[in-house]
């Protein structure tokens, strides 16, 4: 998250830099608080003549009651929001606060109708009760069940009719005020319930998304475990049986023990190679799948994504895998470190006669105007540089001016941190693409080297068994050579 600009409000920056779910929570909470607090202004506005003509103590008492009613309603809204979202789990039922709210409401209603009946206030003062009930229902609407809520609304309308009749008000005016207060109260209660229900749905969707991500990780771990079991389970069983047979033959002095141990070593080498292939396949990234996944994830986060694929299928598999990791890491950085509206992924394979493939990711969401341009690289970017460096490629991540093409606006922060003049950020990866002849030559050389290594490995165990020496290998605790070492497995 970017640092707050000098002189800016900290809570505003925290609100802007928070997640979409947090912003929805803040918006809903403060909207409901506003509904609950409106009565502190709306009720006094409906009784200015009464307040002006009444005794000072009566005016002060009315003001204190209205203030207490408003504060009770705001607190009920605060507790009711937690109660409704938690569905009653872990939140204490505010029974005393509800009772206090009901008592204060009854006192205000009685005071208004007594004043009207005594001629101390005009009949229009009863309009204050419409505001009192319409906005004062926001808190209780989140705590009461539907049956309790309808019963309470019926009691309010009945109190309006009985009080108006007892105060000698015109029947037509009493009926209009009763219908108006009942209709507005129902509308406000419905609005508060639906708004909070929407917030509950957002919470459940967010929890479902987290659960889905955890299940995806668990499923991938199970798949990898099944692959490792399929590759090593049978071979390890054979190695155990042949080792036991070789031990028995060695006790009898039979030369067949050497043949059995040679077979054990051959199976062990095959198992090692198969494990390398499993790990290598597990860590490879499919460029097409990563591009499709990036589009889906970014658009789900409200970021327009445009992919300009100039021919990724024509690239060698190794180059596609490396660029796939770039797309994955770049997408993660846009989601975590940017407030982007547009992200463009542009892939340019080598032109006719060219030797370099270029992948660019641009976004207009650089966050944190006070950050240093081209801020320090994280672990992800350093890992990408290592992957691309193994193929002779390079990676640059930097802010730049001018905005993202097609965005229509520049943002304020970037995927890797920093702020450019235009508020945009670009991640660029370049990878040399070997010519077909060079690739074929390297393939033949690699195959010959591997064959020679396997041949040498098959001869070494016999000498070691005859001389009683330990086969040469890496020291204890050192990483295995090749793809099974720290570079492939330990990352």
CSV table of C-alpha atoms in Angstrom, one decimal:
chain,number,residue,atom,x,y,z
A,1,UNK,CA,0.0,0.0,0.0
A,2,UNK,CA,1.3,3.4,-0.9
A,3,UNK,CA,2.2,6.0,1.7
A,4,UNK,CA,-0.1,8.8,2.4
A,5,UNK,CA,0.7,12.0,0.5
A,6,UNK,CA,2.0,14.9,2.7
A,7,UNK,CA,-0.8,16.9,4.2
A,8,UNK,CA,-3.5,14.4,3.2
A,9,UNK,CA,-5.9,12.7,5.6
A,10,UNK,CA,-4.6,9.4,6.8
A,11,UNK,CA,-8.1,7.8,7.1
A,12,UNK,CA,-9.0,8.9,3.6
A,13,UNK,CA,-5.8,7.3,2.2
A,14,UNK,CA,-6.5,4.1,4.1
A,15,UNK,CA,-10.0,4.0,2.8
A,16,UNK,CA,-8.9,4.5,-0.8
A,17,UNK,CA,-6.1,2.0,-0.5
A,18,UNK,CA,-8.3,-0.7,1.1
A,19,UNK,CA,-9.8,-3.6,-0.7
A,20,UNK,CA,-13.1,-3.5,-2.6
A,21,UNK,CA,-14.8,-5.6,0.1
A,22,UNK,CA,-13.6,-3.2,2.8
A,23,UNK,CA,-14.8,-0.2,0.9
A,24,UNK,CA,-18.2,-1.7,0.5
A,25,UNK,CA,-18.3,-2.3,4.2
A,26,UNK,CA,-17.3,1.3,5.0
A,27,UNK,CA,-19.9,2.7,2.5
A,28,UNK,CA,-22.7,0.5,3.9
A,29,UNK,CA,-21.9,1.2,7.6
A,30,UNK,CA,-21.7,4.9,7.3
A,31,UNK,CA,-24.8,5.1,5.1
A,32,UNK,CA,-26.8,3.3,7.8
A,33,UNK,CA,-25.3,5.5,10.5
A,34,UNK,CA,-26.4,8.6,8.4
A,35,UNK,CA,-29.9,7.2,8.2
A,36,UNK,CA,-30.0,6.7,12.0
A,37,UNK,CA,-28.7,10.2,12.7
A,38,UNK,CA,-30.9,12.1,10.3
A,39,UNK,CA,-33.7,12.2,12.9
A,40,UNK,CA,-31.5,14.5,15.0
A,41,UNK,CA,-32.0,17.2,12.4
A,42,UNK,CA,-35.4,16.1,10.8
A,43,UNK,CA,-37.4,16.0,14.1
A,44,UNK,CA,-36.5,19.5,15.4
A,45,UNK,CA,-37.2,21.0,12.0
A,46,UNK,CA,-40.9,19.8,12.2
A,47,UNK,CA,-41.6,21.5,15.6
A,48,UNK,CA,-40.0,25.0,15.5
A,49,UNK,CA,-43.3,26.8,16.5
A,50,UNK,CA,-43.8,24.4,19.4
A,51,UNK,CA,-40.3,24.9,20.7
A,52,UNK,CA,-40.6,28.7,20.3
A,53,UNK,CA,-43.9,28.9,22.2
A,54,UNK,CA,-43.3,26.2,24.9
A,55,UNK,CA,-41.8,26.6,28.3
A,56,UNK,CA,-37.9,26.6,28.3
A,57,UNK,CA,-37.9,23.5,30.4
A,58,UNK,CA,-40.3,21.7,28.1
A,59,UNK,CA,-38.1,22.7,25.0
A,60,UNK,CA,-35.0,21.5,26.8
A,61,UNK,CA,-36.7,18.2,27.8
A,62,UNK,CA,-37.9,17.6,24.3
A,63,UNK,CA,-34.4,18.3,22.9
A,64,UNK,CA,-32.8,15.9,25.4
A,65,UNK,CA,-35.4,13.2,24.5
A,66,UNK,CA,-34.8,13.6,20.8
A,67,UNK,CA,-31.0,13.5,21.4
A,68,UNK,CA,-31.3,10.3,23.5
A,69,UNK,CA,-33.5,8.7,20.8
A,70,UNK,CA,-31.0,9.5,18.1
A,71,UNK,CA,-28.0,8.2,20.0
A,72,UNK,CA,-29.9,5.0,20.9
A,73,UNK,CA,-30.8,4.5,17.3
A,74,UNK,CA,-27.2,5.0,16.1
A,75,UNK,CA,-25.9,2.5,18.7
A,76,UNK,CA,-28.7,0.1,17.8
A,77,UNK,CA,-27.7,0.4,14.1
A,78,UNK,CA,-24.0,-0.3,15.0
A,79,UNK,CA,-24.9,-3.4,17.1
A,80,UNK,CA,-27.6,-4.5,14.7
A,81,UNK,CA,-25.2,-4.5,11.8
A,82,UNK,CA,-22.8,-6.8,13.7
A,83,UNK,CA,-25.7,-9.0,14.8
A,84,UNK,CA,-27.2,-9.3,11.3
A,85,UNK,CA,-23.8,-10.0,9.6
A,86,UNK,CA,-22.8,-12.6,12.3
A,87,UNK,CA,-26.4,-14.1,12.2
A,88,UNK,CA,-26.5,-13.8,16.0
A,89,UNK,CA,-23.3,-15.7,16.6
A,90,UNK,CA,-20.9,-14.1,19.1
A,91,UNK,CA,-22.9,-10.8,19.5
A,92,UNK,CA,-24.8,-10.0,22.7
A,93,UNK,CA,-28.5,-9.3,22.1
A,94,UNK,CA,-29.0,-5.6,23.1
A,95,UNK,CA,-32.3,-6.1,24.9
A,96,UNK,CA,-31.8,-3.2,27.4
A,97,UNK,CA,-30.9,-0.8,24.6
A,98,UNK,CA,-34.0,-1.8,22.6
A,99,UNK,CA,-36.1,-1.3,25.7
A,100,UNK,CA,-34.6,2.2,26.3
A,101,UNK,CA,-35.2,3.1,22.6
A,102,UNK,CA,-38.9,2.0,23.0
A,103,UNK,CA,-39.3,4.0,26.2
A,104,UNK,CA,-37.8,7.2,24.8
A,105,UNK,CA,-40.0,6.8,21.7
A,106,UNK,CA,-43.2,6.5,23.8
A,107,UNK,CA,-42.2,9.5,25.9
A,108,UNK,CA,-41.8,11.7,22.8
A,109,UNK,CA,-45.1,10.5,21.2
A,110,UNK,CA,-46.9,11.2,24.5
A,111,UNK,CA,-45.4,14.6,24.8
A,112,UNK,CA,-46.3,15.6,21.3
A,113,UNK,CA,-50.0,14.5,21.5
A,114,UNK,CA,-50.4,16.0,25.0
A,115,UNK,CA,-49.1,19.3,23.7
A,116,UNK,CA,-51.4,19.2,20.7
A,117,UNK,CA,-54.4,18.3,22.8
A,118,UNK,CA,-53.6,21.2,25.3
A,119,UNK,CA,-53.3,23.7,22.5
A,120,UNK,CA,-49.6,24.3,23.2
A,121,UNK,CA,-48.5,23.1,19.7
A,122,UNK,CA,-50.2,23.1,16.3
A,123,UNK,CA,-51.4,19.9,14.7
A,124,UNK,CA,-48.5,20.1,12.2
A,125,UNK,CA,-46.1,19.3,15.0
A,126,UNK,CA,-47.3,15.7,14.7
A,127,UNK,CA,-45.3,15.6,11.5
A,128,UNK,CA,-42.2,15.3,13.7
A,129,UNK,CA,-43.3,11.8,14.6
A,130,UNK,CA,-43.2,10.8,11.0
A,131,UNK,CA,-39.5,11.6,10.8
A,132,UNK,CA,-39.0,10.1,14.3
A,133,UNK,CA,-40.4,6.7,13.2
A,134,UNK,CA,-39.2,6.7,9.6
A,135,UNK,CA,-35.5,7.2,10.6
A,136,UNK,CA,-35.7,5.7,14.0
A,137,UNK,CA,-36.6,2.3,12.6
A,138,UNK,CA,-33.2,1.7,11.0
A,139,UNK,CA,-31.5,0.2,14.1
A,140,UNK,CA,-34.4,-2.0,15.3
A,141,UNK,CA,-35.0,-3.3,11.8
A,142,UNK,CA,-31.6,-5.1,11.9
A,143,UNK,CA,-32.3,-6.7,15.2
A,144,UNK,CA,-36.0,-7.7,15.2
A,145,UNK,CA,-37.4,-10.7,13.3
A,146,UNK,CA,-39.9,-10.0,10.5
A,147,UNK,CA,-42.8,-10.9,12.7
A,148,UNK,CA,-41.6,-8.6,15.5
A,149,UNK,CA,-40.9,-5.8,13.0
A,150,UNK,CA,-44.4,-5.9,11.5
A,151,UNK,CA,-45.9,-6.0,15.0
A,152,UNK,CA,-43.9,-2.9,15.9
A,153,UNK,CA,-44.9,-1.0,12.8
A,154,UNK,CA,-48.5,-1.9,13.4
A,155,UNK,CA,-48.2,-0.5,16.9
A,156,UNK,CA,-46.7,2.7,15.6
A,157,UNK,CA,-49.5,3.3,13.1
A,158,UNK,CA,-52.1,2.4,15.8
A,159,UNK,CA,-50.4,4.9,18.2
A,160,UNK,CA,-50.7,7.6,15.5
A,161,UNK,CA,-54.4,6.9,15.0
A,162,UNK,CA,-55.3,6.7,18.7
A,163,UNK,CA,-53.2,9.7,19.7
A,164,UNK,CA,-54.5,11.9,16.8
A,165,UNK,CA,-58.1,11.0,17.7
A,166,UNK,CA,-57.5,11.6,21.4
A,167,UNK,CA,-55.9,15.0,20.7
A,168,UNK,CA,-58.9,16.1,18.7
A,169,UNK,CA,-57.2,16.2,15.3
A,170,UNK,CA,-59.1,16.0,12.1
A,171,UNK,CA,-59.8,12.5,11.0
A,172,UNK,CA,-58.4,13.1,7.5
A,173,UNK,CA,-55.2,14.6,8.8
A,174,UNK,CA,-54.8,11.7,11.3
A,175,UNK,CA,-55.3,9.1,8.5
A,176,UNK,CA,-52.8,10.8,6.2
A,177,UNK,CA,-50.1,11.0,8.9
A,178,UNK,CA,-50.7,7.4,9.9
A,179,UNK,CA,-50.4,6.2,6.3
A,180,UNK,CA,-47.3,8.4,5.7
A,181,UNK,CA,-45.5,7.3,8.9
A,182,UNK,CA,-46.3,3.6,8.2
A,183,UNK,CA,-45.2,3.7,4.6
A,184,UNK,CA,-42.0,5.6,5.2
A,185,UNK,CA,-41.1,3.3,8.2
A,186,UNK,CA,-41.7,0.2,6.0
A,187,UNK,CA,-39.6,1.7,3.2
A,188,UNK,CA,-36.7,2.6,5.6
A,189,UNK,CA,-36.8,-0.9,7.3
A,190,UNK,CA,-36.8,-2.6,3.9
A,191,UNK,CA,-33.9,-0.5,2.7
A,192,UNK,CA,-31.8,-1.2,5.8
A,193,UNK,CA,-32.5,-4.9,5.7
A,194,UNK,CA,-31.8,-5.3,2.0
A,195,UNK,CA,-28.6,-3.2,2.2
A,196,UNK,CA,-27.2,-5.3,5.1
A,197,UNK,CA,-28.3,-8.5,3.4
A,198,UNK,CA,-26.3,-7.4,0.4
A,199,UNK,CA,-23.3,-6.9,2.6
A,200,UNK,CA,-23.8,-10.4,4.1
A,201,UNK,CA,-23.8,-11.8,0.5
A,202,UNK,CA,-20.5,-10.0,-0.2
A,203,UNK,CA,-18.9,-11.5,2.9
A,204,UNK,CA,-20.1,-15.0,1.9
A,205,UNK,CA,-18.8,-14.6,-1.7
A,206,UNK,CA,-15.4,-13.4,-0.4
A,207,UNK,CA,-15.2,-16.4,2.0
A,208,UNK,CA,-16.2,-18.7,-0.9
A,209,UNK,CA,-13.4,-17.2,-3.0
A,210,UNK,CA,-10.9,-17.8,-0.3
A,211,UNK,CA,-12.1,-21.4,0.2
A,212,UNK,CA,-11.9,-22.0,-3.5
A,213,UNK,CA,-8.3,-20.8,-3.6
A,214,UNK,CA,-7.4,-23.0,-0.6
A,215,UNK,CA,-9.1,-26.0,-2.3
A,216,UNK,CA,-7.2,-25.3,-5.5
A,217,UNK,CA,-3.9,-25.4,-3.6
A,218,UNK,CA,-4.9,-28.6,-1.8
A,219,UNK,CA,-6.0,-30.2,-5.0
A,220,UNK,CA,-2.7,-29.3,-6.7
A,221,UNK,CA,-0.8,-30.8,-3.7
A,222,UNK,CA,-2.8,-34.0,-4.0
A,223,UNK,CA,-2.1,-34.2,-7.7
A,224,UNK,CA,1.6,-33.7,-7.2
A,225,UNK,CA,1.6,-36.3,-4.4
A,226,UNK,CA,-0.2,-38.8,-6.7
A,227,UNK,CA,2.4,-38.2,-9.4
A,228,UNK,CA,5.2,-38.7,-7.0
A,229,UNK,CA,3.6,-41.9,-5.7
A,230,UNK,CA,3.0,-43.2,-9.1
A,231,UNK,CA,6.6,-42.5,-10.2
A,232,UNK,CA,8.5,-43.6,-7.0
A,233,UNK,CA,6.1,-46.1,-5.4
A,234,UNK,CA,6.8,-49.1,-7.7
A,235,UNK,CA,10.5,-48.4,-8.2
A,236,UNK,CA,11.2,-48.1,-4.4
A,237,UNK,CA,9.4,-51.4,-3.8
A,238,UNK,CA,11.6,-53.0,-6.5
A,239,UNK,CA,14.7,-51.5,-5.0
A,240,UNK,CA,13.8,-52.8,-1.6
A,241,UNK,CA,13.2,-56.3,-2.9
A,242,UNK,CA,16.4,-56.4,-5.0
A,243,UNK,CA,18.5,-55.0,-2.2
A,244,UNK,CA,17.2,-57.7,0.2
A,245,UNK,CA,18.0,-60.3,-2.5
A,246,UNK,CA,21.5,-58.9,-3.0
A,247,UNK,CA,22.2,-59.0,0.7
A,248,UNK,CA,21.2,-62.6,0.9
A,249,UNK,CA,23.3,-63.5,-2.1
A,250,UNK,CA,26.3,-61.6,-0.7
A,251,UNK,CA,26.1,-63.6,2.6
A,252,UNK,CA,26.3,-66.8,0.5
A,253,UNK,CA,29.2,-65.4,-1.4
A,254,UNK,CA,27.4,-65.5,-4.7
A,255,UNK,CA,28.7,-63.1,-7.5
A,256,UNK,CA,25.1,-62.6,-8.6
A,257,UNK,CA,24.8,-60.0,-5.7
A,258,UNK,CA,26.8,-57.6,-7.9
A,259,UNK,CA,24.3,-57.9,-10.7
A,260,UNK,CA,21.4,-57.3,-8.4
A,261,UNK,CA,23.1,-54.1,-7.0
A,262,UNK,CA,23.8,-53.0,-10.5
A,263,UNK,CA,20.1,-53.4,-11.3
A,264,UNK,CA,19.3,-51.5,-8.0
A,265,UNK,CA,21.4,-48.6,-9.1
A,266,UNK,CA,19.9,-48.5,-12.6
A,267,UNK,CA,16.4,-48.4,-11.1
A,268,UNK,CA,17.5,-45.7,-8.7
A,269,UNK,CA,18.9,-43.6,-11.6
A,270,UNK,CA,15.7,-44.1,-13.5
A,271,UNK,CA,13.6,-43.0,-10.5
A,272,UNK,CA,15.8,-39.9,-10.1
A,273,UNK,CA,15.2,-39.0,-13.8
A,274,UNK,CA,11.5,-39.6,-13.6
A,275,UNK,CA,11.3,-37.5,-10.4
A,276,UNK,CA,13.1,-34.6,-12.2
A,277,UNK,CA,10.6,-34.8,-15.0
A,278,UNK,CA,7.7,-34.7,-12.6
A,279,UNK,CA,9.1,-31.7,-10.8
A,280,UNK,CA,10.0,-29.9,-14.0
A,281,UNK,CA,6.5,-30.5,-15.4
A,282,UNK,CA,5.0,-29.3,-12.1
A,283,UNK,CA,6.9,-26.0,-12.2
A,284,UNK,CA,6.3,-25.3,-15.9
A,285,UNK,CA,3.7,-22.6,-16.8
A,286,UNK,CA,1.5,-22.8,-19.8
A,287,UNK,CA,1.6,-19.3,-21.5
A,288,UNK,CA,-1.9,-19.7,-23.1
A,289,UNK,CA,-3.4,-20.8,-19.8
A,290,UNK,CA,-1.7,-17.9,-17.9
A,291,UNK,CA,-2.9,-15.3,-20.4
A,292,UNK,CA,-6.5,-16.6,-20.1
A,293,UNK,CA,-6.2,-16.8,-16.3
A,294,UNK,CA,-4.8,-13.2,-16.1
A,295,UNK,CA,-7.7,-11.9,-18.2
A,296,UNK,CA,-10.3,-13.7,-16.0
A,297,UNK,CA,-8.7,-12.6,-12.7
A,298,UNK,CA,-8.2,-9.0,-13.6
A,299,UNK,CA,-11.7,-8.6,-15.1
A,300,UNK,CA,-13.2,-10.2,-12.0
A,301,UNK,CA,-11.3,-7.5,-9.9
A,302,UNK,CA,-12.9,-4.7,-12.1
A,303,UNK,CA,-9.7,-4.1,-14.2
A,304,UNK,CA,-10.2,-4.0,-18.0
A,305,UNK,CA,-7.7,-6.4,-19.5
A,306,UNK,CA,-6.6,-6.3,-23.2
A,307,UNK,CA,-4.3,-9.0,-24.6
A,308,UNK,CA,-2.4,-8.4,-27.8
A,309,UNK,CA,-1.0,-11.8,-28.6
A,310,UNK,CA,1.3,-11.6,-31.7
A,311,UNK,CA,1.8,-15.4,-31.9
A,312,UNK,CA,2.7,-17.0,-28.6
A,313,UNK,CA,2.1,-20.5,-30.0
A,314,UNK,CA,5.1,-20.2,-32.3
A,315,UNK,CA,7.6,-19.8,-29.5
A,316,UNK,CA,9.6,-22.7,-28.1
A,317,UNK,CA,8.1,-24.5,-25.0
A,318,UNK,CA,10.9,-23.2,-22.7
A,319,UNK,CA,10.3,-19.6,-23.8
A,320,UNK,CA,6.5,-20.0,-23.4
A,321,UNK,CA,7.0,-21.3,-19.9
A,322,UNK,CA,9.3,-18.5,-18.8
A,323,UNK,CA,6.9,-15.8,-20.2
A,324,UNK,CA,4.0,-17.6,-18.5
A,325,UNK,CA,5.7,-17.0,-15.2
A,326,UNK,CA,6.1,-13.4,-16.1
A,327,UNK,CA,2.4,-13.1,-16.8
A,328,UNK,CA,1.5,-14.8,-13.5
A,329,UNK,CA,3.8,-12.6,-11.4
A,330,UNK,CA,2.8,-9.4,-13.2
A,331,UNK,CA,-0.9,-10.2,-12.7
A,332,UNK,CA,-0.3,-10.8,-9.0
A,333,UNK,CA,1.6,-7.5,-8.6
A,334,UNK,CA,-1.2,-5.5,-10.4
A,335,UNK,CA,-3.8,-7.0,-8.0
A,336,UNK,CA,-1.7,-6.5,-4.9
A,337,UNK,CA,0.2,-3.3,-5.5
A,338,UNK,CA,-1.9,-1.2,-7.9
A,339,UNK,CA,-5.2,0.6,-8.3
A,340,UNK,CA,-5.4,0.0,-12.0
A,341,UNK,CA,-8.4,0.5,-14.3
A,342,UNK,CA,-6.7,-0.9,-17.4
A,343,UNK,CA,-4.0,-3.5,-17.9
A,344,UNK,CA,-2.6,-4.3,-21.3
A,345,UNK,CA,-0.5,-7.5,-22.0
A,346,UNK,CA,1.4,-7.3,-25.2
A,347,UNK,CA,3.4,-10.2,-26.7
A,348,UNK,CA,5.7,-9.7,-29.7
A,349,UNK,CA,7.4,-12.8,-31.0
A,350,UNK,CA,10.6,-12.3,-33.1
A,351,UNK,CA,9.9,-10.7,-36.4
A,352,UNK,CA,11.3,-12.2,-39.6
A,353,UNK,CA,15.0,-12.4,-39.0
A,354,UNK,CA,14.7,-11.4,-35.3
A,355,UNK,CA,16.0,-13.4,-32.4
A,356,UNK,CA,14.2,-11.8,-29.3
A,357,UNK,CA,10.6,-12.3,-28.0
A,358,UNK,CA,9.2,-9.4,-26.0
A,359,UNK,CA,6.4,-9.4,-23.4
A,360,UNK,CA,5.1,-6.2,-21.9
A,361,UNK,CA,2.5,-5.7,-19.2
A,362,UNK,CA,1.3,-2.1,-18.7
A,363,UNK,CA,-1.2,-0.8,-16.1
A,364,UNK,CA,-2.4,2.7,-15.1
A,365,UNK,CA,-2.7,2.1,-11.4
A,366,UNK,CA,0.6,3.2,-9.8
A,367,UNK,CA,-0.2,3.6,-6.0
A,368,UNK,CA,1.6,5.9,-3.7
A,369,UNK,CA,2.7,9.2,-5.1
A,370,UNK,CA,5.4,9.5,-2.6
A,371,UNK,CA,7.2,6.3,-3.4
A,372,UNK,CA,10.5,6.2,-5.1
A,373,UNK,CA,10.3,5.5,-8.8
A,374,UNK,CA,11.3,1.9,-9.6
A,375,UNK,CA,11.1,0.9,-6.0
A,376,UNK,CA,13.0,-2.1,-4.8
A,377,UNK,CA,12.2,-5.4,-6.4
A,378,UNK,CA,10.5,-8.0,-4.4
A,379,UNK,CA,11.2,-11.7,-4.3
A,380,UNK,CA,8.9,-12.4,-7.2
A,381,UNK,CA,10.7,-10.1,-9.6
A,382,UNK,CA,14.1,-11.4,-8.5
A,383,UNK,CA,12.9,-15.0,-9.1
A,384,UNK,CA,11.7,-14.0,-12.6
A,385,UNK,CA,15.0,-12.4,-13.4
A,386,UNK,CA,16.6,-15.7,-12.5
A,387,UNK,CA,14.3,-17.7,-14.7
A,388,UNK,CA,14.8,-15.4,-17.7
A,389,UNK,CA,18.5,-15.2,-17.0
A,390,UNK,CA,18.8,-18.9,-17.4
A,391,UNK,CA,17.6,-18.4,-21.0
A,392,UNK,CA,19.6,-15.3,-21.7
A,393,UNK,CA,16.7,-13.0,-21.1
A,394,UNK,CA,16.2,-9.8,-19.2
A,395,UNK,CA,13.4,-8.2,-17.1
A,396,UNK,CA,12.7,-4.5,-16.4
A,397,UNK,CA,10.1,-3.0,-14.2
A,398,UNK,CA,9.7,0.8,-14.2
A,399,UNK,CA,7.1,3.6,-14.1
A,400,UNK,CA,6.8,5.7,-17.2
A,401,UNK,CA,4.8,8.7,-18.5
A,402,UNK,CA,2.0,8.9,-21.0
A,403,UNK,CA,-0.5,6.5,-19.5
A,404,UNK,CA,-1.6,3.1,-20.8
A,405,UNK,CA,-2.8,2.9,-24.4
A,406,UNK,CA,-6.6,2.8,-24.4
A,407,UNK,CA,-7.0,3.6,-20.7
A,408,UNK,CA,-8.0,7.2,-21.2
A,409,UNK,CA,-6.4,8.2,-17.9
A,410,UNK,CA,-3.3,7.9,-15.9
A,411,UNK,CA,-3.3,6.2,-12.5
A,412,UNK,CA,-1.2,6.9,-9.5
A,413,UNK,CA,0.8,3.8,-8.6
A,414,UNK,CA,2.4,0.7,-10.2
A,415,UNK,CA,2.9,-3.0,-10.0
A,416,UNK,CA,6.3,-2.9,-8.4
A,417,UNK,CA,6.0,0.4,-6.6
A,418,UNK,CA,7.0,3.8,-7.7
A,419,UNK,CA,5.3,6.7,-9.4
A,420,UNK,CA,5.9,7.8,-12.9
A,421,UNK,CA,5.0,11.2,-14.3
A,422,UNK,CA,2.0,9.6,-16.1
A,423,UNK,CA,1.1,7.3,-13.3
A,424,UNK,CA,1.6,4.2,-15.4
A,425,UNK,CA,3.9,1.1,-14.9
A,426,UNK,CA,5.4,-1.3,-17.4
A,427,UNK,CA,6.9,-4.7,-16.9
A,428,UNK,CA,9.0,-5.8,-19.8
A,429,UNK,CA,10.5,-9.3,-20.4
A,430,UNK,CA,12.8,-10.1,-23.3
A,431,UNK,CA,13.9,-13.7,-24.1
A,432,UNK,CA,16.2,-14.8,-27.0
A,433,UNK,CA,14.5,-17.3,-29.2
A,434,UNK,CA,17.1,-19.9,-30.5
A,435,UNK,CA,17.1,-20.7,-34.2
A,436,UNK,CA,15.9,-24.2,-35.2
A,437,UNK,CA,19.4,-25.3,-36.2
A,438,UNK,CA,20.9,-24.1,-33.0
A,439,UNK,CA,18.1,-25.7,-31.0
A,440,UNK,CA,18.6,-29.0,-32.8
A,441,UNK,CA,22.3,-28.9,-32.2
A,442,UNK,CA,21.9,-28.2,-28.5
A,443,UNK,CA,19.4,-31.0,-28.4
A,444,UNK,CA,21.8,-33.5,-30.0
A,445,UNK,CA,24.6,-32.4,-27.7
A,446,UNK,CA,22.4,-32.7,-24.6
A,447,UNK,CA,21.3,-36.2,-25.7
A,448,UNK,CA,24.9,-37.3,-26.3
A,449,UNK,CA,26.0,-35.9,-22.9
A,450,UNK,CA,23.1,-37.6,-21.1
A,451,UNK,CA,23.9,-41.0,-22.8
A,452,UNK,CA,27.5,-40.8,-21.9
A,453,UNK,CA,26.6,-39.9,-18.3
A,454,UNK,CA,24.2,-42.9,-18.1
A,455,UNK,CA,26.9,-45.2,-19.5
A,456,UNK,CA,29.4,-44.1,-17.0
A,457,UNK,CA,26.9,-44.4,-14.2
A,458,UNK,CA,26.2,-48.0,-15.2
A,459,UNK,CA,29.9,-49.0,-15.0
A,460,UNK,CA,30.8,-47.1,-11.8
A,461,UNK,CA,28.8,-49.3,-9.3
A,462,UNK,CA,30.7,-52.5,-10.3
A,463,UNK,CA,34.0,-51.0,-9.4
A,464,UNK,CA,32.7,-49.6,-6.2
A,465,UNK,CA,31.2,-52.9,-5.2
A,466,UNK,CA,34.4,-54.8,-5.9
A,467,UNK,CA,36.7,-52.3,-4.1
A,468,UNK,CA,34.3,-51.6,-1.2
A,469,UNK,CA,34.5,-47.9,-1.8
A,470,UNK,CA,31.6,-45.5,-1.6
A,471,UNK,CA,30.4,-44.2,-4.9
A,472,UNK,CA,31.5,-40.6,-5.5
A,473,UNK,CA,28.7,-38.1,-5.1
A,474,UNK,CA,27.9,-34.8,-3.5
A,475,UNK,CA,28.8,-34.4,0.2
A,476,UNK,CA,26.1,-34.9,2.8
A,477,UNK,CA,23.6,-32.1,3.0
A,478,UNK,CA,24.6,-30.7,-0.4
A,479,UNK,CA,21.9,-30.2,-3.1
A,480,UNK,CA,21.6,-32.7,-5.9
A,481,UNK,CA,22.9,-31.6,-9.3
A,482,UNK,CA,20.6,-30.6,-12.1
A,483,UNK,CA,16.9,-29.9,-11.9
A,484,UNK,CA,16.4,-31.6,-8.5
A,485,UNK,CA,18.7,-29.2,-6.7
A,486,UNK,CA,17.9,-26.1,-4.8
A,487,UNK,CA,17.2,-24.1,-8.0
A,488,UNK,CA,14.2,-26.3,-9.0
A,489,UNK,CA,12.8,-27.7,-5.8
A,490,UNK,CA,13.9,-25.3,-3.1
A,491,UNK,CA,12.4,-22.2,-4.6
